[in-house]
Short mmCIF file of C-alpha atoms in Angstrom, two decimals:
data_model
loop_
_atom_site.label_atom_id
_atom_site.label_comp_id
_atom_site.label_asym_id
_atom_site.label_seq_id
_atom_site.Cartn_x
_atom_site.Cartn_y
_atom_site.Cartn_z
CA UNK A 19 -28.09 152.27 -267.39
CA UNK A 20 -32.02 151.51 -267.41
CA UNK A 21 -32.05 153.69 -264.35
CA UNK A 22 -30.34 156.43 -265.74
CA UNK A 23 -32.45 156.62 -269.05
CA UNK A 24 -35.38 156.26 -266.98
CA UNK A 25 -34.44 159.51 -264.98
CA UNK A 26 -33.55 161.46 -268.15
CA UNK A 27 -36.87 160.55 -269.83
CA UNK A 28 -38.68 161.60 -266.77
CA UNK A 29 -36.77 164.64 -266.96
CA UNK A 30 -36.99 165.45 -270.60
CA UNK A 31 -40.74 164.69 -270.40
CA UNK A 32 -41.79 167.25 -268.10
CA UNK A 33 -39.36 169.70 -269.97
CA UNK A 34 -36.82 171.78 -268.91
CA UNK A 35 -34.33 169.66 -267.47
CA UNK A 36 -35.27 171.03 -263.50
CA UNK A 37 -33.07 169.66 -260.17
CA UNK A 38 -36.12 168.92 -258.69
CA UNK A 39 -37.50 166.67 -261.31
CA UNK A 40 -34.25 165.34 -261.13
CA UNK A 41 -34.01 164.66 -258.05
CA UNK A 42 -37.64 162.83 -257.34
CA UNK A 43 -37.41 160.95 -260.30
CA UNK A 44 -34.44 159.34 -258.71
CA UNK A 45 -35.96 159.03 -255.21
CA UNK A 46 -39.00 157.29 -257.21
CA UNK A 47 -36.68 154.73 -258.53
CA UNK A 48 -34.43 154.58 -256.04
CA UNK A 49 -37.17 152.78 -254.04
CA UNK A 50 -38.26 150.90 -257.26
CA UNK A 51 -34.72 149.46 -257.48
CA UNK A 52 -34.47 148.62 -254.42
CA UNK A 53 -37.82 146.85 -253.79
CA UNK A 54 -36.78 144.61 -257.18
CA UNK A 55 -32.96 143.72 -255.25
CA UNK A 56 -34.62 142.82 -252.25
CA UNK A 57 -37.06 140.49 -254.43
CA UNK A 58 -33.95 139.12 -255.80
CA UNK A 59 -32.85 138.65 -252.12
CA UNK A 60 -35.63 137.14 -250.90
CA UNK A 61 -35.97 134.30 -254.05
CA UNK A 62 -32.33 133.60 -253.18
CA UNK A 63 -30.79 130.94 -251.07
CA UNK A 64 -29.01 131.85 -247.60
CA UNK A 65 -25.76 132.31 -249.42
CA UNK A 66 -26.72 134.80 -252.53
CA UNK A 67 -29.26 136.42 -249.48
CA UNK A 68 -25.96 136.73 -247.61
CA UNK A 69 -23.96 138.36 -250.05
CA UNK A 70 -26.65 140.40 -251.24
CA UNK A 71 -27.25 141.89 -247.34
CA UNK A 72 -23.54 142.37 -247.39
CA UNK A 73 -23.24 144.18 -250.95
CA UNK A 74 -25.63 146.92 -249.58
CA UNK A 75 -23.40 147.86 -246.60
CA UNK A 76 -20.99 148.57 -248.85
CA UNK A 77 -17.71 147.84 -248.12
CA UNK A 78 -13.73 147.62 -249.25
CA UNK A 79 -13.43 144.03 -249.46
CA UNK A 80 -11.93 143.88 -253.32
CA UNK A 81 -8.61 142.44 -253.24
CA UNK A 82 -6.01 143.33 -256.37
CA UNK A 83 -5.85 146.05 -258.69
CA UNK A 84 -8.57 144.97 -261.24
CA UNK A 85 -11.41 146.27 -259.74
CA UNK A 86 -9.29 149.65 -259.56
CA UNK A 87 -8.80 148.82 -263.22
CA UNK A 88 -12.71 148.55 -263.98
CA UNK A 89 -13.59 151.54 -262.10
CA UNK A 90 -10.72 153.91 -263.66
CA UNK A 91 -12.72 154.92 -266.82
CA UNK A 92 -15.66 155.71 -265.36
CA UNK A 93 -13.87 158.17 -262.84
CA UNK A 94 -11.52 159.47 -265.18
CA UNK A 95 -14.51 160.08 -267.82
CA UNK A 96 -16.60 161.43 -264.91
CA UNK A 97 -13.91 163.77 -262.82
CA UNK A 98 -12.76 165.11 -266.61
CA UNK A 99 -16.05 166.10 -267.48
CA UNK A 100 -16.84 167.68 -263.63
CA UNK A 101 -13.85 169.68 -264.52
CA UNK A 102 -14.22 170.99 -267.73
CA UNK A 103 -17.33 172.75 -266.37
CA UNK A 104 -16.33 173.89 -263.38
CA UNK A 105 -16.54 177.45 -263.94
CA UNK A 106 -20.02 177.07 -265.72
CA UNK A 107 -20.84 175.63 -262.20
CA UNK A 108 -19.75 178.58 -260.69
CA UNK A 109 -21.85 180.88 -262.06
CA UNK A 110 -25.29 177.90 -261.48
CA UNK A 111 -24.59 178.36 -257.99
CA UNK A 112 -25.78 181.88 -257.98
CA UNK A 113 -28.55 180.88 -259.50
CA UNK A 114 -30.09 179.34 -263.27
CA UNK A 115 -30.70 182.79 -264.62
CA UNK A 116 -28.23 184.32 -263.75
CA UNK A 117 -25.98 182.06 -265.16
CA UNK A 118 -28.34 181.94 -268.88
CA UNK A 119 -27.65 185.92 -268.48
CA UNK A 120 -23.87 185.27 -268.60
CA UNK A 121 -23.65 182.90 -271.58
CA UNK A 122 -24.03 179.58 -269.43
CA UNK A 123 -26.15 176.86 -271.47
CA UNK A 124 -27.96 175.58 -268.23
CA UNK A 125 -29.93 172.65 -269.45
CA UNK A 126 -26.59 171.30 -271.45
CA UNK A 127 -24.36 171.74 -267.94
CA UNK A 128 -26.58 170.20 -265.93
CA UNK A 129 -27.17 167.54 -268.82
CA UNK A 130 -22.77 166.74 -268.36
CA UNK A 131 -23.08 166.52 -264.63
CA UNK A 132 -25.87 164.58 -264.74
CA UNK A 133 -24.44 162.00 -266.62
CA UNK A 134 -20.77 162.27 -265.03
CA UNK A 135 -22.27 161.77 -261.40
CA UNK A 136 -24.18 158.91 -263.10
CA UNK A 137 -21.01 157.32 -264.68
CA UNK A 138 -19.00 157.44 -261.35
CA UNK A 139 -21.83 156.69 -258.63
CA UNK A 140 -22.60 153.87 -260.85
CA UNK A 141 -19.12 152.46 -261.48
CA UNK A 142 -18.19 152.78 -257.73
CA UNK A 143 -20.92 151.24 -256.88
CA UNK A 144 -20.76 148.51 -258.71
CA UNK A 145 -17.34 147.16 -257.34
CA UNK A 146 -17.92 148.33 -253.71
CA UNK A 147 -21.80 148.90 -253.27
CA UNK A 148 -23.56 152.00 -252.27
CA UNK A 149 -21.74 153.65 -249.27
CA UNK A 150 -23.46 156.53 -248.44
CA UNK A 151 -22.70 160.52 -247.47
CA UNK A 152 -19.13 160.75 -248.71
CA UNK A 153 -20.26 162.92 -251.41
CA UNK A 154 -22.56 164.59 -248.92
CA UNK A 155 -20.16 165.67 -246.15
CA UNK A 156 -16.48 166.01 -247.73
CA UNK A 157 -17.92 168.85 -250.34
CA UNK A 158 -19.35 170.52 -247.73
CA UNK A 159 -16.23 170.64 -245.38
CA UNK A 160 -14.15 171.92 -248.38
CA UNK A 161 -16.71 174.68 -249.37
CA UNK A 162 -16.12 175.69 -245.59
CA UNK A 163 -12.17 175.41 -245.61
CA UNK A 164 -11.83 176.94 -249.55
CA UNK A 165 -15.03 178.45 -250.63
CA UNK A 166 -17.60 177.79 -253.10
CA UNK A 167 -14.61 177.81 -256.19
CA UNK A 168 -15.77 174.00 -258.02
CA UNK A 169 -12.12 174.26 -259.81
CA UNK A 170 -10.54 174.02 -256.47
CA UNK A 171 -13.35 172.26 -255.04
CA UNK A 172 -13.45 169.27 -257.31
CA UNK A 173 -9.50 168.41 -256.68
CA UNK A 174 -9.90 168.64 -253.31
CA UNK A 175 -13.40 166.29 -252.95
CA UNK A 176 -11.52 163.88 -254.86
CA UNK A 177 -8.00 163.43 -253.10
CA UNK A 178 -10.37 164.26 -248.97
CA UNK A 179 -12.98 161.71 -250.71
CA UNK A 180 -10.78 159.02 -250.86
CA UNK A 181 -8.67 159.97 -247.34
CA UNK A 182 -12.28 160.14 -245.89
CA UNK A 183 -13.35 156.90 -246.85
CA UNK A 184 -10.15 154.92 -246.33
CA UNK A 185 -10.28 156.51 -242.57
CA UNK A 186 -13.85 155.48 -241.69
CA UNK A 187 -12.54 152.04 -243.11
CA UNK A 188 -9.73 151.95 -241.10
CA UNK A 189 -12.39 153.00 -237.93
CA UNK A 190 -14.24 150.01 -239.18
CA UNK A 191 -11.42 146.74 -238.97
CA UNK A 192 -10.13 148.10 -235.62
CA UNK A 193 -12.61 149.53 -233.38
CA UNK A 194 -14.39 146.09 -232.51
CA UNK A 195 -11.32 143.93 -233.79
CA UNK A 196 -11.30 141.03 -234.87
CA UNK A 197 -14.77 141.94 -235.80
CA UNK A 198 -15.31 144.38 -239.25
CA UNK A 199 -17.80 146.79 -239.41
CA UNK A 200 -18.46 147.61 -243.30
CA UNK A 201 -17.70 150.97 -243.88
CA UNK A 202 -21.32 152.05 -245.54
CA UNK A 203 -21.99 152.06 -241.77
CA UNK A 204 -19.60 153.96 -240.13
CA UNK A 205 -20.25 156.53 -243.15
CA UNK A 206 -23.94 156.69 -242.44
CA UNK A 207 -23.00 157.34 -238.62
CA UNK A 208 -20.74 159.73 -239.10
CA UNK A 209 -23.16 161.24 -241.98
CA UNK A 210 -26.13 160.92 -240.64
CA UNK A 211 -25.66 163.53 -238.17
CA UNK A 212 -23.55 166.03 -240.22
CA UNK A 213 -26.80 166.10 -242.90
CA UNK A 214 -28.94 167.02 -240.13
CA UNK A 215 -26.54 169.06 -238.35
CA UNK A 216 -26.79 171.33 -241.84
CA UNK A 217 -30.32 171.05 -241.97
CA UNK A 218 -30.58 172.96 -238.49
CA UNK A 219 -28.06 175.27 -239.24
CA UNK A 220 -29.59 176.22 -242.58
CA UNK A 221 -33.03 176.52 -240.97
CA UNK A 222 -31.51 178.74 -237.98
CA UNK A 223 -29.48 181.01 -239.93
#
């Protein structure tokens, strides 16, 4: 929550609400973050530096429904609110005037996704740590397979999302058995690539 509000102040202080501002501000304290976890690490013992180490890979190690449980609102609340303005995303994609010029109220959209992403990165991450790219390459692949369309979109990044993830999982408990690789890792492998892979193709096209 502190690094949410920190974001949005950032944000609202340079006025106008803009991706980019957005976007840096949570790079900036992203790394701030991080550096004060790994000072937690390193004051630790060998066990809570341990866990720690093995939080950040990320991983599907919860056992039971509760942690489904604790998660639920915050993905319900988040996917809801993704929906709602889905078509109001449409029209963004073509571009922030464009979409003022058709009735969208840009700051106040990107104000709800802002704070949806924020509600379901942060719940998910909570429970299973930060595994990375899932929300990088599965959009992607469904823009390719059913177009730019967020109402169709969003479904479909939700139900491939999870198939995704359970998959690299799966990868991850068998392919050095009895050995587990956490699946932040084979995500980042498997990521990794694909982001640059798009950075090419966008730079080639």
């Amino acid at each position: 929550l502190v690094a949410i509000a920190s974001i949005y102040a950032v944000a609202r202080a340079t006025g106008g609400f803009s991706s980019s501002t957005l976007l840096l501000g949570g790079v900036a304290f992203g790394f701030l973050f991080t550096s004060v976890i790994l000072a937690i690490q390193y004051a630790g013992d060998v066990t809570t530096s341990f866990r720690i180490g093995r939080w950040l890979l990320g991983g599907l190690e919860v056992v039971g429904f509760l942690p489904v449980v604790h998660v639920l609102p915050f993905a319900v609340a988040g996917i809801a609110i993704l929906l709602a303005v889905s078509r109001d995303l449409d029209l963004l994609v073509v571009g922030e005037e464009s979409a003022a010029a058709r009735g969208v109220q840009v700051t106040t959209v990107k104000k709800l996704v802002f704070a949806a992403a924020s509600l379901m990165v942060g719940g998910v991450v909570a429970t299973c740590g930060p595994i990375g790219f899932v929300g990088l390459v599965v959009p992607h692949v469904g823009r390719l397979i059913l177009g730019p369309g967020h109402r169709s979109l969003g479904p479909f990044s939700v139900l491939a999302g999870g198939t995704f993830l359970v998959a690299c999982d799966a990868v991850g408990r068998t392919v050095v058995a009895p050995i587990e690789i956490p699946v932040g890792i084979i995500t980042a492998l498997i990521g990794g690539p694909f982001f640059l892979g798009m950075l090419v193709h966008g730079q080639t096209r």
